[in-house]
Tab-separated table of C-alpha atoms in Angstrom:
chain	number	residue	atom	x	y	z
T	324	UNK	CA	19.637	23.321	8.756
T	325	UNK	CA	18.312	19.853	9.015
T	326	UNK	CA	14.599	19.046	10.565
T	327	UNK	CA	13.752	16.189	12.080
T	328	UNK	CA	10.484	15.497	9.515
T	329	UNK	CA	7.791	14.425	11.096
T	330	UNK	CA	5.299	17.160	9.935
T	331	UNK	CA	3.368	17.052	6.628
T	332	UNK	CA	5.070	18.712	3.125
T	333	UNK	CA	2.108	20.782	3.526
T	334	UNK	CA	3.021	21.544	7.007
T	335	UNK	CA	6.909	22.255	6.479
T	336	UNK	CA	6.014	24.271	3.388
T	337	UNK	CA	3.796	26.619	5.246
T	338	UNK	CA	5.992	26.436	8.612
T	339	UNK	CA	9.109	27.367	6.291
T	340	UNK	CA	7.039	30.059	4.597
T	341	UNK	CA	5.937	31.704	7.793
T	342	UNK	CA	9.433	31.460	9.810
T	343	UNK	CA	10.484	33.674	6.759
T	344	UNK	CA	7.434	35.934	7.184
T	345	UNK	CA	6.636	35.740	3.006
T	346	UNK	CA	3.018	35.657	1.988
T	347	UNK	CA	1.261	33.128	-0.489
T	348	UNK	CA	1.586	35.053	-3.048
T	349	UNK	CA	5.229	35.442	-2.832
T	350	UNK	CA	6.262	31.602	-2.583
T	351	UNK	CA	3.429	30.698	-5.171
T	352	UNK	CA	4.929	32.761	-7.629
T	353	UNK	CA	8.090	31.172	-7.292
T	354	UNK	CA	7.269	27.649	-7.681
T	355	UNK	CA	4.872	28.853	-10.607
T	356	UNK	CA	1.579	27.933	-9.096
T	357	UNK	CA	-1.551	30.009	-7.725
T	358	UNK	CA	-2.031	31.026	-4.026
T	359	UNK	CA	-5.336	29.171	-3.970
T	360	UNK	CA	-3.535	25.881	-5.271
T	361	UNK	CA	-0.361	26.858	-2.339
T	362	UNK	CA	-2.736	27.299	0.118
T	363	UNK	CA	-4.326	23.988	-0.813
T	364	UNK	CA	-1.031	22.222	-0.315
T	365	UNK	CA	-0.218	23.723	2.990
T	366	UNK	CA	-3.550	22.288	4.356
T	367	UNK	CA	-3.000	19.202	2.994
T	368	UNK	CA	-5.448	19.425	0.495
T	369	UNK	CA	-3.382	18.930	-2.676
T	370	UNK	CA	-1.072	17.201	-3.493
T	371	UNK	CA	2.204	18.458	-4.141
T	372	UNK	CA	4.263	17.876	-7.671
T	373	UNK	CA	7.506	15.870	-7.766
T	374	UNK	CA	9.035	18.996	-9.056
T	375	UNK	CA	7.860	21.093	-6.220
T	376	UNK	CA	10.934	19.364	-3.773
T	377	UNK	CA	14.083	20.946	-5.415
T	378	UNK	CA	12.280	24.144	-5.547
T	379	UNK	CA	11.515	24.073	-2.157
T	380	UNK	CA	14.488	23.126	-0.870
T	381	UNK	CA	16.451	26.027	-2.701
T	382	UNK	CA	13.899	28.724	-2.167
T	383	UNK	CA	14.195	28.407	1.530
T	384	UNK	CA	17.568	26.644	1.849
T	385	UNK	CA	17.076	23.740	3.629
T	386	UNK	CA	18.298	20.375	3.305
T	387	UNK	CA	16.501	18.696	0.241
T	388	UNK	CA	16.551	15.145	1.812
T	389	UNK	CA	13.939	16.616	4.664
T	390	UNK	CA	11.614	17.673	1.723
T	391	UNK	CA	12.127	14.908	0.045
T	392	UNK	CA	11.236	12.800	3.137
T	393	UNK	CA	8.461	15.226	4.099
T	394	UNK	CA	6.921	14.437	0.535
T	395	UNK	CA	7.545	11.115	0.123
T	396	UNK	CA	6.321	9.994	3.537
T	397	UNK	CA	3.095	11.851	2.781
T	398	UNK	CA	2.610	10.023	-0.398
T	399	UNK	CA	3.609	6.847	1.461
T	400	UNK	CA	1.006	6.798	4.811
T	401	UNK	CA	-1.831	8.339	2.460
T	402	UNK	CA	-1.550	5.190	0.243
T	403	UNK	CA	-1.591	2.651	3.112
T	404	UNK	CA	-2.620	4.192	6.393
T	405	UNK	CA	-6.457	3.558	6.035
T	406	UNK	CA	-5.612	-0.228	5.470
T	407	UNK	CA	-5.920	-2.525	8.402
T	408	UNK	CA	-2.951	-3.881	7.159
T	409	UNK	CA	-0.642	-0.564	7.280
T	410	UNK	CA	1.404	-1.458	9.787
T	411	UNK	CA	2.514	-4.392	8.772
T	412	UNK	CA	2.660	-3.089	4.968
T	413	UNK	CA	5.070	-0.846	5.684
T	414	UNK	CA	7.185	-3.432	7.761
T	415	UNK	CA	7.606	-5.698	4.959
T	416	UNK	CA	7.873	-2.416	2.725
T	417	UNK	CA	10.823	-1.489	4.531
T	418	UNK	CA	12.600	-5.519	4.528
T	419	UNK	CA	11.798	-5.300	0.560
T	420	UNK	CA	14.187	-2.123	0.597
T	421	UNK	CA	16.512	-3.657	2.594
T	422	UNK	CA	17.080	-6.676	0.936
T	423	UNK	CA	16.971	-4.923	-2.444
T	424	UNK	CA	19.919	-2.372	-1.349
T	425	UNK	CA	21.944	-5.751	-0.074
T	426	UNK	CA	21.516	-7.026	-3.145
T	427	UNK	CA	22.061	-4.445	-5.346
T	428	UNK	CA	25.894	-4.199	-6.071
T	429	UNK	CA	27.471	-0.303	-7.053
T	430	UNK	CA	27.759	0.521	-10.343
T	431	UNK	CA	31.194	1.513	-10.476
T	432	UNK	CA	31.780	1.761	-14.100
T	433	UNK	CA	32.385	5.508	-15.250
């Protein structure tokens, strides 16, 4: 199932957690953390780890490029969104990509 990610990874980690009626405990085990530090990270309190997407994604079977997204967005708009700037930021951010990918040719040596 694919979700249109506009929430928090804090947000879709506790809203997937919940739809599947599993307690803290439970998902904090499996991604090798405590419930206080889970908890933390569903409030947006924490930060999630890098490592934390994959897990994610297979523990509640969802498509990894929305948690991905979810986390990456987060760490994106934290780092700019207080700057008066952020808008615009993010506009060239986004042209920087662009160009890049039209630049970059495939690698399509095996």
């Amino acid at each position: 199932m694919t979700y249109l990610v506009k929430e928090s990874f804090g947000s879709l980690l506790k809203r997937l957690r919940l739809e599947k009626g599993l307690p803290l405990r439970k998902v904090a085990a499996f991604l090798d953390i405590d419930t206080s530090s889970l908890s933390k990270i569903e409030k947006n309190i924490r930060k999630p780890t890098a490592g934390m997407i994959e897990k994610v994604s297979d523990y509640f079977e969802v498509n990894v490029e929305d948690v991905r997204v979810a986390y990456l967005s987060d760490l994106v708009a934290n780092t700019i969104m207080k700057d008066e700037f952020s808008e615009r930021i993010l506009k060239v951010a986004q042209e920087k990509i662009q160009n890049h990918n039209a630049n970059t040719e495939p690698n399509l040596s095996l």
